[in-house]
């Protein structure tokens, strides 16, 4: 068996995987009791403080929650703007705006129309700048958008603001879930990927509350502080180790991994770091690391007898190898490897291969159903929809109440997803959404249409259905985002 000092020409033999997702980076690179990480004879394994290990990951992923807060406040803000400006009476001599139904429709739709543009660009930005700097850069359009909102004096400015915010929302999608997937361990990932759902509902609550207690311009000015706070916070967080390895920055990856595992010394994360290096060499065509133990700078200063070290065999890569009819993947750099780019044709071909195509075909319909079957489709016009349902003067505060119910639903998801599972929660929340939407439609047709049965009017009925819809929508909202960080291969 070759030593770690000589990896050129080394072939890694892959055995049968024992886990569900062979490309789950967190699984293959986890710490803890999984796998056989028995050290060489005479070596005492380093101990980890469980609290420090988890606290450092929670601290790093708090940056994600700040980004989610900013993102979803942008989505919710059109609700209070349209509520304030639709058919508003403009007092003479005052710098106020008024919009009609057609203009309100465009104002509520522009951000959604522009979001895919940012989404397409997001992947390239994340790969080029890295996860950390991407999370800093994406704050720029939000800061500009909030400032423009606070000084807007025409419909054109409002449209331009929503274009900027819509592109910014798309920009932010890739860094958010990628950072969680590449920094946290498997036992924390389900929790950390579900916590942003609570932040989503909290952002709705904050925006709707500000819309009730102050003007929309002042609310935009207050919101402008959030991108600044987020950018400053992210500067203190580490880059993801696997991205650093993919760029050949091995020492930086070592330091980042030590930070993420509780500010520990390199010997504590030796096993995980070796797995990361092996994973990077097997999956990345850019800057393969040919000698992980030599590149592991601190360990190279204090190495044991080379005979005690074993080549790590990563079971997680077997699925990809067997699908292509291979039993080994060489880590020897080639000319083709050094000249290849992350944006070449091979990357796009990966989209059509089963390991990527199968989860993609699972996630895309889920997002479509989520958008059509919940609160998202009526969010820009929530206040006016609630008024049409007979809530009248209580419509504004009903939006605040719906956000509170959403927070409760998101908290229920966090607390139950590990033992109820995503499938069961998806079916229950989808059934709740469908039933509440159907009953609201029947009630509107029977009671609220011209010439309808006014005597059957009951304010409590639509209010109750709105509560059910808000709860089920909040549960269903976060599940596909959780899936994004679990089902796709790193490449």
Short mmCIF file of C-alpha atoms in Angstrom, two decimals:
data_model
loop_
_atom_site.label_atom_id
_atom_site.label_comp_id
_atom_site.label_asym_id
_atom_site.label_seq_id
_atom_site.Cartn_x
_atom_site.Cartn_y
_atom_site.Cartn_z
CA UNK A 1 0.00 0.00 0.00
CA UNK A 2 1.57 3.33 -0.96
CA UNK A 3 2.35 5.90 1.66
CA UNK A 4 0.59 9.23 1.93
CA UNK A 5 3.65 10.98 0.66
CA UNK A 6 3.26 9.43 -2.79
CA UNK A 7 -0.24 9.58 -4.25
CA UNK A 8 0.62 9.93 -7.91
CA UNK A 9 -0.85 7.05 -9.85
CA UNK A 10 -2.69 5.81 -6.80
CA UNK A 11 -6.02 4.15 -7.48
CA UNK A 12 -8.81 4.23 -4.93
CA UNK A 13 -10.89 1.07 -4.79
CA UNK A 14 -14.51 1.63 -3.97
CA UNK A 15 -16.63 -0.71 -1.92
CA UNK A 16 -20.37 -1.04 -1.62
CA UNK A 17 -21.87 2.11 -0.05
CA UNK A 18 -23.88 1.74 3.12
CA UNK A 19 -25.82 5.00 3.08
CA UNK A 20 -28.72 6.32 1.09
CA UNK A 21 -27.06 9.30 -0.64
CA UNK A 22 -23.59 8.49 -1.95
CA UNK A 23 -22.94 12.10 -2.83
CA UNK A 24 -23.93 13.58 0.48
CA UNK A 25 -20.81 15.51 1.34
CA UNK A 26 -21.75 15.89 4.96
CA UNK A 27 -22.25 12.16 5.33
CA UNK A 28 -18.99 11.19 3.71
CA UNK A 29 -17.03 13.77 5.65
CA UNK A 30 -18.66 13.58 9.02
CA UNK A 31 -17.20 13.29 12.46
CA UNK A 32 -18.47 11.16 15.28
CA UNK A 33 -19.03 7.45 15.60
CA UNK A 34 -19.78 6.68 11.94
CA UNK A 35 -17.37 4.41 10.13
CA UNK A 36 -14.14 2.85 11.32
CA UNK A 37 -11.69 5.62 12.01
CA UNK A 38 -9.36 3.52 14.16
CA UNK A 39 -6.02 5.31 14.33
CA UNK A 40 -2.66 3.67 14.03
CA UNK A 41 -1.12 1.86 16.97
CA UNK A 42 0.21 4.13 19.67
CA UNK A 43 -1.86 7.11 18.55
CA UNK A 44 -4.32 8.65 20.99
CA UNK A 45 -7.36 10.07 19.16
CA UNK A 46 -8.00 13.74 19.84
CA UNK A 47 -11.11 14.56 21.79
CA UNK A 48 -13.74 17.05 20.69
CA UNK A 49 -16.00 19.18 22.79
CA UNK A 50 -19.49 18.43 21.49
CA UNK A 51 -20.86 21.82 22.51
CA UNK A 52 -18.02 23.74 20.81
CA UNK A 53 -18.33 21.60 17.69
CA UNK A 54 -22.02 22.31 17.32
CA UNK A 55 -21.90 25.91 18.48
CA UNK A 56 -19.31 26.86 15.85
CA UNK A 57 -21.50 25.42 13.09
CA UNK A 58 -24.60 27.17 14.40
CA UNK A 59 -22.62 30.42 14.60
CA UNK A 60 -21.43 30.07 11.01
CA UNK A 61 -24.90 29.28 9.72
CA UNK A 62 -26.41 32.26 11.50
CA UNK A 63 -25.16 34.16 8.46
CA UNK A 64 -27.60 32.12 6.38
CA UNK A 65 -30.47 33.14 8.63
CA UNK A 66 -29.61 36.82 8.19
CA UNK A 67 -29.57 36.35 4.42
CA UNK A 68 -32.93 34.58 4.52
CA UNK A 69 -34.35 37.40 6.64
CA UNK A 70 -33.26 39.96 4.05
CA UNK A 71 -34.45 37.86 1.11
CA UNK A 72 -37.96 37.21 2.40
CA UNK A 73 -38.46 40.75 3.69
CA UNK A 74 -38.04 41.78 0.05
CA UNK A 75 -40.75 39.32 -1.00
CA UNK A 76 -43.12 40.53 1.70
CA UNK A 77 -42.52 44.23 1.22
CA UNK A 78 -44.68 44.56 -1.88
CA UNK A 79 -47.62 43.51 0.32
CA UNK A 80 -47.46 46.66 2.44
CA UNK A 81 -46.57 48.88 -0.53
CA UNK A 82 -49.55 47.74 -2.60
CA UNK A 83 -51.83 47.94 0.46
CA UNK A 84 -50.79 51.56 0.97
CA UNK A 85 -50.82 52.73 -2.67
CA UNK A 86 -53.62 50.81 -4.41
CA UNK A 87 -56.38 53.34 -5.20
CA UNK A 88 -54.92 55.64 -2.55
CA UNK A 89 -56.28 59.17 -2.35
CA UNK A 90 -53.45 61.56 -3.07
CA UNK A 91 -53.65 64.76 -1.05
CA UNK A 92 -52.74 67.86 -3.02
CA UNK A 93 -49.29 69.21 -2.24
CA UNK A 94 -48.05 65.94 -0.77
CA UNK A 95 -45.45 63.70 -2.37
CA UNK A 96 -47.54 60.52 -2.38
CA UNK A 97 -48.25 57.85 -4.96
CA UNK A 98 -51.36 56.04 -6.09
CA UNK A 99 -51.58 52.98 -8.33
CA UNK A 100 -54.42 51.18 -10.04
CA UNK A 101 -55.08 47.44 -10.26
CA UNK A 102 -53.01 46.94 -13.41
CA UNK A 103 -50.02 48.80 -11.99
CA UNK A 104 -50.33 46.90 -8.71
CA UNK A 105 -50.31 43.63 -10.63
CA UNK A 106 -47.02 44.55 -12.31
CA UNK A 107 -45.53 45.81 -9.06
CA UNK A 108 -46.32 42.53 -7.35
CA UNK A 109 -45.01 40.42 -10.23
CA UNK A 110 -41.77 42.09 -11.35
CA UNK A 111 -39.62 40.64 -8.56
CA UNK A 112 -40.85 37.11 -9.37
CA UNK A 113 -40.22 37.66 -13.08
CA UNK A 114 -36.64 38.85 -12.50
CA UNK A 115 -35.77 36.24 -9.88
CA UNK A 116 -34.84 33.50 -12.42
CA UNK A 117 -32.30 35.87 -13.99
CA UNK A 118 -30.48 36.13 -10.68
CA UNK A 119 -30.87 32.39 -10.08
CA UNK A 120 -29.11 31.51 -13.34
CA UNK A 121 -26.24 33.86 -12.50
CA UNK A 122 -26.10 32.70 -8.89
CA UNK A 123 -24.37 29.38 -9.56
CA UNK A 124 -21.56 30.99 -11.54
CA UNK A 125 -21.06 33.65 -8.87
CA UNK A 126 -20.87 31.05 -6.10
CA UNK A 127 -18.32 28.94 -8.00
CA UNK A 128 -16.13 31.90 -8.98
CA UNK A 129 -16.12 33.95 -5.78
CA UNK A 130 -16.73 31.14 -3.30
CA UNK A 131 -19.55 30.73 -0.81
CA UNK A 132 -18.38 33.34 1.69
CA UNK A 133 -17.72 36.20 -0.72
CA UNK A 134 -20.90 35.40 -2.61
CA UNK A 135 -22.86 35.86 0.62
CA UNK A 136 -21.19 39.26 1.01
CA UNK A 137 -21.71 40.40 -2.59
CA UNK A 138 -25.42 39.49 -2.70
CA UNK A 139 -26.14 42.11 -0.04
CA UNK A 140 -25.34 44.92 -2.50
CA UNK A 141 -28.58 44.74 -4.56
CA UNK A 142 -30.64 44.52 -1.36
CA UNK A 143 -29.01 47.60 0.13
CA UNK A 144 -29.59 49.51 -3.11
CA UNK A 145 -33.17 48.27 -3.34
CA UNK A 146 -34.09 49.32 0.20
CA UNK A 147 -32.57 52.77 -0.29
CA UNK A 148 -34.48 53.24 -3.56
CA UNK A 149 -37.70 52.11 -1.90
CA UNK A 150 -37.30 54.73 0.85
CA UNK A 151 -36.83 57.58 -1.65
CA UNK A 152 -39.15 56.41 -4.46
CA UNK A 153 -41.36 59.19 -5.76
CA UNK A 154 -42.69 57.61 -8.95
CA UNK A 155 -44.07 54.34 -10.21
CA UNK A 156 -41.03 53.92 -12.47
CA UNK A 157 -38.70 53.99 -9.46
CA UNK A 158 -40.82 51.37 -7.75
CA UNK A 159 -40.57 49.15 -10.82
CA UNK A 160 -36.78 49.58 -11.01
CA UNK A 161 -36.48 48.81 -7.29
CA UNK A 162 -38.38 45.56 -7.71
CA UNK A 163 -36.21 44.58 -10.67
CA UNK A 164 -33.09 45.03 -8.53
CA UNK A 165 -34.56 43.18 -5.57
CA UNK A 166 -35.85 40.37 -7.78
CA UNK A 167 -32.40 39.77 -9.28
CA UNK A 168 -30.92 39.99 -5.78
CA UNK A 169 -33.34 37.35 -4.52
CA UNK A 170 -32.20 35.02 -7.30
CA UNK A 171 -28.53 35.76 -6.54
CA UNK A 172 -29.00 34.70 -2.95
CA UNK A 173 -30.45 31.24 -3.52
CA UNK A 174 -27.30 29.27 -4.35
CA UNK A 175 -25.06 30.55 -1.52
CA UNK A 176 -27.69 29.91 1.16
CA UNK A 177 -28.23 26.16 0.88
CA UNK A 178 -24.74 25.42 -0.46
CA UNK A 179 -23.10 26.94 2.63
CA UNK A 180 -25.26 24.90 4.99
CA UNK A 181 -24.61 21.67 3.09
CA UNK A 182 -20.84 22.15 3.03
CA UNK A 183 -20.23 23.36 6.60
CA UNK A 184 -22.46 21.36 8.92
CA UNK A 185 -22.31 17.73 9.98
CA UNK A 186 -25.07 15.24 9.11
CA UNK A 187 -26.55 15.15 12.61
CA UNK A 188 -27.05 18.94 12.50
CA UNK A 189 -27.98 19.39 8.87
CA UNK A 190 -31.67 18.56 9.15
CA UNK A 191 -32.02 21.07 11.98
CA UNK A 192 -29.95 23.82 10.38
CA UNK A 193 -31.69 23.49 7.01
CA UNK A 194 -35.10 23.75 8.64
CA UNK A 195 -34.30 26.76 10.86
CA UNK A 196 -34.30 29.19 7.89
CA UNK A 197 -38.00 28.36 7.51
CA UNK A 198 -38.61 30.05 10.86
CA UNK A 199 -36.61 33.07 9.69
CA UNK A 200 -38.76 33.24 6.54
CA UNK A 201 -41.92 33.54 8.61
CA UNK A 202 -40.24 35.97 11.00
CA UNK A 203 -39.32 38.19 8.06
CA UNK A 204 -42.97 38.25 6.99
CA UNK A 205 -43.99 39.10 10.54
CA UNK A 206 -41.46 41.96 10.80
CA UNK A 207 -42.51 43.51 7.47
CA UNK A 208 -46.24 43.23 8.10
CA UNK A 209 -45.84 44.63 11.62
CA UNK A 210 -43.81 47.60 10.33
CA UNK A 211 -46.48 48.19 7.70
CA UNK A 212 -49.07 48.54 10.46
CA UNK A 213 -47.10 50.75 12.83
CA UNK A 214 -45.26 53.02 10.39
CA UNK A 215 -45.18 54.10 6.74
CA UNK A 216 -43.72 51.93 4.02
CA UNK A 217 -40.94 54.45 3.32
CA UNK A 218 -39.74 54.41 6.93
CA UNK A 219 -40.01 50.62 6.94
CA UNK A 220 -37.74 50.50 3.86
CA UNK A 221 -35.22 52.79 5.55
CA UNK A 222 -35.11 50.54 8.61
CA UNK A 223 -34.71 47.47 6.42
CA UNK A 224 -31.67 49.02 4.71
CA UNK A 225 -29.62 48.35 7.83
CA UNK A 226 -30.00 44.58 7.49
CA UNK A 227 -27.74 44.05 4.41
CA UNK A 228 -24.99 46.05 6.11
CA UNK A 229 -25.23 43.99 9.31
CA UNK A 230 -25.30 40.76 7.31
CA UNK A 231 -22.24 41.63 5.21
CA UNK A 232 -20.23 42.58 8.30
CA UNK A 233 -21.22 39.35 10.03
CA UNK A 234 -20.32 37.15 7.05
CA UNK A 235 -16.79 38.64 6.93
CA UNK A 236 -16.12 36.95 10.27
CA UNK A 237 -17.21 33.50 9.07
CA UNK A 238 -14.99 30.93 7.29
CA UNK A 239 -15.19 29.79 3.70
CA UNK A 240 -16.35 26.20 3.16
CA UNK A 241 -13.41 23.74 3.25
CA UNK A 242 -14.51 21.75 0.20
CA UNK A 243 -14.60 24.86 -2.01
CA UNK A 244 -11.15 25.87 -0.80
CA UNK A 245 -9.85 22.39 -1.61
CA UNK A 246 -11.38 22.57 -5.08
CA UNK A 247 -9.26 25.67 -5.64
CA UNK A 248 -6.09 24.06 -4.29
CA UNK A 249 -6.05 26.18 -1.11
CA UNK A 250 -5.34 23.28 1.23
CA UNK A 251 -3.99 25.21 4.21
CA UNK A 252 -6.96 27.59 4.13
CA UNK A 253 -9.28 24.58 4.00
CA UNK A 254 -7.52 23.13 7.05
CA UNK A 255 -8.00 26.34 9.02
CA UNK A 256 -11.65 26.64 7.95
CA UNK A 257 -12.39 23.07 9.02
CA UNK A 258 -10.73 23.64 12.39
CA UNK A 259 -12.92 26.73 12.87
CA UNK A 260 -16.11 24.91 11.92
CA UNK A 261 -15.42 22.00 14.27
CA UNK A 262 -15.07 24.16 17.37
CA UNK A 263 -11.83 26.12 16.90
CA UNK A 264 -9.79 22.96 17.35
CA UNK A 265 -6.24 21.98 16.40
CA UNK A 266 -5.59 20.22 13.07
CA UNK A 267 -5.00 16.78 14.60
CA UNK A 268 -8.60 16.76 15.86
CA UNK A 269 -10.01 16.97 12.31
CA UNK A 270 -7.34 14.80 10.66
CA UNK A 271 -9.70 12.02 9.59
CA UNK A 272 -12.36 14.35 8.26
CA UNK A 273 -9.82 16.45 6.41
CA UNK A 274 -8.35 13.37 4.71
CA UNK A 275 -11.85 12.38 3.61
CA UNK A 276 -12.43 15.84 2.20
CA UNK A 277 -9.18 15.67 0.24
CA UNK A 278 -10.06 12.24 -1.12
CA UNK A 279 -13.55 13.40 -2.03
CA UNK A 280 -12.17 16.47 -3.78
CA UNK A 281 -9.66 14.38 -5.76
CA UNK A 282 -12.35 11.91 -6.83
CA UNK A 283 -14.94 14.47 -7.90
CA UNK A 284 -13.11 17.64 -8.88
CA UNK A 285 -11.21 18.12 -12.08
CA UNK A 286 -9.65 21.33 -10.87
CA UNK A 287 -6.53 21.49 -8.68
CA UNK A 288 -6.53 17.93 -7.32
CA UNK A 289 -4.54 17.56 -4.11
CA UNK A 290 -2.05 14.76 -4.70
CA UNK A 291 -0.75 14.31 -1.16
CA UNK A 292 -3.22 15.14 1.56
CA UNK A 293 -0.90 14.31 4.49
CA UNK A 294 1.84 16.56 3.11
CA UNK A 295 -0.60 19.33 2.31
CA UNK A 296 -2.02 19.06 5.81
CA UNK A 297 0.55 21.57 7.05
CA UNK A 298 0.30 21.24 10.80
CA UNK A 299 0.28 17.45 10.72
CA UNK A 300 3.26 17.36 8.42
CA UNK A 301 5.25 19.04 11.17
CA UNK A 302 4.36 16.29 13.64
CA UNK A 303 3.85 13.10 11.66
CA UNK A 304 3.99 9.60 13.05
CA UNK A 305 5.62 6.61 11.41
CA UNK A 306 4.36 6.44 7.81
CA UNK A 307 3.76 2.73 8.23
CA UNK A 308 0.98 3.44 10.73
CA UNK A 309 -0.98 5.50 8.26
CA UNK A 310 -3.54 3.89 5.98
CA UNK A 311 -4.94 5.09 2.72
CA UNK A 312 -8.53 6.13 3.33
CA UNK A 313 -11.05 4.16 1.29
CA UNK A 314 -14.22 6.15 0.90
CA UNK A 315 -17.24 3.95 0.40
CA UNK A 316 -19.33 6.94 -0.61
CA UNK A 317 -17.88 7.16 -4.12
CA UNK A 318 -18.82 3.65 -5.24
CA UNK A 319 -22.17 4.55 -6.75
CA UNK A 320 -20.75 7.08 -9.20
CA UNK A 321 -17.94 4.74 -10.21
CA UNK A 322 -20.18 1.76 -10.88
CA UNK A 323 -22.68 3.82 -12.87
CA UNK A 324 -19.94 4.64 -15.33
CA UNK A 325 -18.63 1.06 -15.37
CA UNK A 326 -15.48 1.91 -13.43
CA UNK A 327 -14.01 0.29 -10.35
CA UNK A 328 -11.43 2.98 -9.66
CA UNK A 329 -10.83 6.66 -9.97
CA UNK A 330 -7.28 7.87 -10.37
CA UNK A 331 -6.18 11.01 -8.58
CA UNK A 332 -3.25 11.56 -10.92
CA UNK A 333 -3.58 15.03 -12.48
CA UNK A 334 -3.74 15.06 -16.25
CA UNK A 335 -3.49 17.78 -18.83
CA UNK A 336 -7.24 17.55 -19.39
CA UNK A 337 -7.83 18.02 -15.69
CA UNK A 338 -5.66 21.09 -15.41
CA UNK A 339 -7.26 22.74 -18.41
CA UNK A 340 -10.84 21.99 -17.48
CA UNK A 341 -13.25 24.56 -16.05
CA UNK A 342 -16.16 24.31 -13.66
CA UNK A 343 -18.37 25.79 -16.35
CA UNK A 344 -17.42 23.40 -19.17
CA UNK A 345 -19.73 21.14 -21.12
CA UNK A 346 -19.12 18.22 -18.78
CA UNK A 347 -20.83 20.06 -15.93
CA UNK A 348 -23.97 20.52 -18.03
CA UNK A 349 -23.88 16.87 -19.06
CA UNK A 350 -24.04 16.00 -15.37
CA UNK A 351 -27.55 17.45 -15.34
CA UNK A 352 -28.73 14.58 -17.56
CA UNK A 353 -27.08 11.81 -15.56
CA UNK A 354 -29.22 9.83 -13.10
CA UNK A 355 -27.45 10.95 -9.87
CA UNK A 356 -28.40 14.55 -10.72
CA UNK A 357 -31.48 14.12 -12.87
CA UNK A 358 -33.43 11.96 -10.40
CA UNK A 359 -33.26 14.42 -7.47
CA UNK A 360 -33.81 17.33 -9.87
CA UNK A 361 -37.04 15.77 -11.12
CA UNK A 362 -38.10 15.34 -7.50
CA UNK A 363 -37.34 18.90 -6.36
CA UNK A 364 -38.62 20.92 -9.33
CA UNK A 365 -42.26 19.70 -9.20
CA UNK A 366 -42.20 20.21 -5.44
CA UNK A 367 -41.29 23.87 -5.87
CA UNK A 368 -43.99 24.30 -8.50
CA UNK A 369 -46.66 22.78 -6.25
CA UNK A 370 -45.44 24.80 -3.30
CA UNK A 371 -45.84 28.07 -5.19
CA UNK A 372 -49.27 27.22 -6.60
CA UNK A 373 -50.83 25.64 -3.53
CA UNK A 374 -49.95 28.03 -0.71
CA UNK A 375 -49.81 31.66 0.38
CA UNK A 376 -47.13 32.61 -2.15
CA UNK A 377 -49.58 33.16 -5.00
CA UNK A 378 -51.60 35.77 -3.08
CA UNK A 379 -48.83 37.33 -0.96
CA UNK A 380 -48.48 40.66 -2.83
CA UNK A 381 -52.25 41.23 -2.55
CA UNK A 382 -52.92 39.66 0.85
CA UNK A 383 -54.50 42.76 2.40
CA UNK A 384 -56.99 43.21 -0.44
CA UNK A 385 -57.74 39.48 -0.63
CA UNK A 386 -58.54 39.48 3.09
CA UNK A 387 -60.80 42.49 2.62
CA UNK A 388 -62.64 40.75 -0.19
CA UNK A 389 -63.16 37.78 2.13
CA UNK A 390 -65.06 40.05 4.50
CA UNK A 391 -62.34 40.87 7.04
CA UNK A 392 -62.44 44.60 6.15
CA UNK A 393 -60.66 46.74 8.76
CA UNK A 394 -58.97 43.71 10.31
CA UNK A 395 -57.27 42.79 7.02
CA UNK A 396 -53.96 44.54 7.81
CA UNK A 397 -53.61 42.87 11.19
CA UNK A 398 -54.73 39.55 9.73
CA UNK A 399 -51.53 39.59 7.65
CA UNK A 400 -49.55 39.95 10.87
CA UNK A 401 -51.53 37.08 12.41
CA UNK A 402 -50.90 34.88 9.37
CA UNK A 403 -47.16 35.45 9.82
CA UNK A 404 -47.39 34.45 13.48
CA UNK A 405 -49.20 31.25 12.48
CA UNK A 406 -46.46 30.72 9.90
CA UNK A 407 -43.79 30.94 12.61
CA UNK A 408 -45.67 28.30 14.61
CA UNK A 409 -45.88 26.04 11.55
CA UNK A 410 -42.17 26.44 10.78
CA UNK A 411 -41.32 25.65 14.41
CA UNK A 412 -43.45 22.50 14.20
CA UNK A 413 -41.51 21.47 11.09
CA UNK A 414 -38.18 21.92 12.89
CA UNK A 415 -39.31 19.87 15.87
CA UNK A 416 -40.94 17.03 13.93
CA UNK A 417 -39.05 16.59 10.65
CA UNK A 418 -36.48 14.19 12.11
CA UNK A 419 -39.06 11.66 13.34
CA UNK A 420 -42.06 12.25 11.08
CA UNK A 421 -40.01 12.63 7.92
CA UNK A 422 -40.35 14.95 4.94
CA UNK A 423 -42.69 12.66 2.99
CA UNK A 424 -45.37 12.50 5.69
CA UNK A 425 -45.16 16.23 6.44
CA UNK A 426 -45.35 17.02 2.73
CA UNK A 427 -48.51 14.97 2.25
CA UNK A 428 -50.23 16.41 5.32
CA UNK A 429 -49.35 20.04 4.52
CA UNK A 430 -50.32 19.65 0.87
CA UNK A 431 -53.67 18.16 1.88
CA UNK A 432 -54.25 21.06 4.29
CA UNK A 433 -53.37 23.61 1.62
CA UNK A 434 -55.66 21.98 -0.93
CA UNK A 435 -58.61 21.66 1.42
CA UNK A 436 -58.38 25.25 2.71
CA UNK A 437 -58.00 26.71 -0.80
CA UNK A 438 -60.95 24.66 -2.07
CA UNK A 439 -63.19 25.72 0.82
CA UNK A 440 -62.17 29.38 0.44
CA UNK A 441 -63.07 29.17 -3.24
CA UNK A 442 -66.46 27.60 -2.50
CA UNK A 443 -67.19 30.20 0.18
CA UNK A 444 -66.26 33.05 -2.16
CA UNK A 445 -68.44 31.69 -4.96
CA UNK A 446 -71.47 30.96 -2.80
CA UNK A 447 -71.39 33.98 -0.48
CA UNK A 448 -69.25 36.78 -1.89
CA UNK A 449 -70.13 36.83 -5.59
CA UNK A 450 -72.72 39.35 -6.79
CA UNK A 451 -76.14 37.96 -5.99
CA UNK A 452 -74.66 35.37 -3.66
CA UNK A 453 -76.12 34.09 -0.39
CA UNK A 454 -75.19 37.02 1.85
CA UNK A 455 -77.18 35.53 4.70
CA UNK A 456 -74.58 32.74 4.93
CA UNK A 457 -71.76 35.19 5.51
CA UNK A 458 -69.59 34.21 8.50
CA UNK A 459 -66.32 36.06 9.09
CA UNK A 460 -64.95 33.27 11.28
CA UNK A 461 -65.01 30.76 8.43
CA UNK A 462 -62.57 32.47 6.03
CA UNK A 463 -60.45 33.52 9.02
CA UNK A 464 -60.18 29.90 10.16
CA UNK A 465 -59.31 28.73 6.66
CA UNK A 466 -56.63 31.42 6.39
CA UNK A 467 -55.12 30.13 9.63
CA UNK A 468 -55.02 26.58 8.25
CA UNK A 469 -53.59 27.79 4.94
CA UNK A 470 -50.89 29.84 6.69
CA UNK A 471 -49.89 26.94 8.91
CA UNK A 472 -49.71 24.32 6.16
CA UNK A 473 -47.96 26.68 3.74
CA UNK A 474 -45.23 27.40 6.28
CA UNK A 475 -44.66 23.68 6.84
CA UNK A 476 -44.53 22.97 3.13
CA UNK A 477 -42.39 26.01 2.27
CA UNK A 478 -39.10 24.83 3.73
CA UNK A 479 -39.13 21.13 2.80
CA UNK A 480 -37.85 21.48 -0.82
CA UNK A 481 -35.09 23.80 0.38
CA UNK A 482 -34.03 21.17 2.89
CA UNK A 483 -33.97 18.61 0.09
CA UNK A 484 -31.70 20.82 -2.02
CA UNK A 485 -28.91 20.54 0.54
CA UNK A 486 -29.23 16.76 0.85
CA UNK A 487 -29.88 15.10 -2.51
CA UNK A 488 -27.42 16.63 -5.00
CA UNK A 489 -23.74 15.71 -5.58
CA UNK A 490 -21.16 18.38 -4.78
CA UNK A 491 -19.96 18.67 -8.38
#
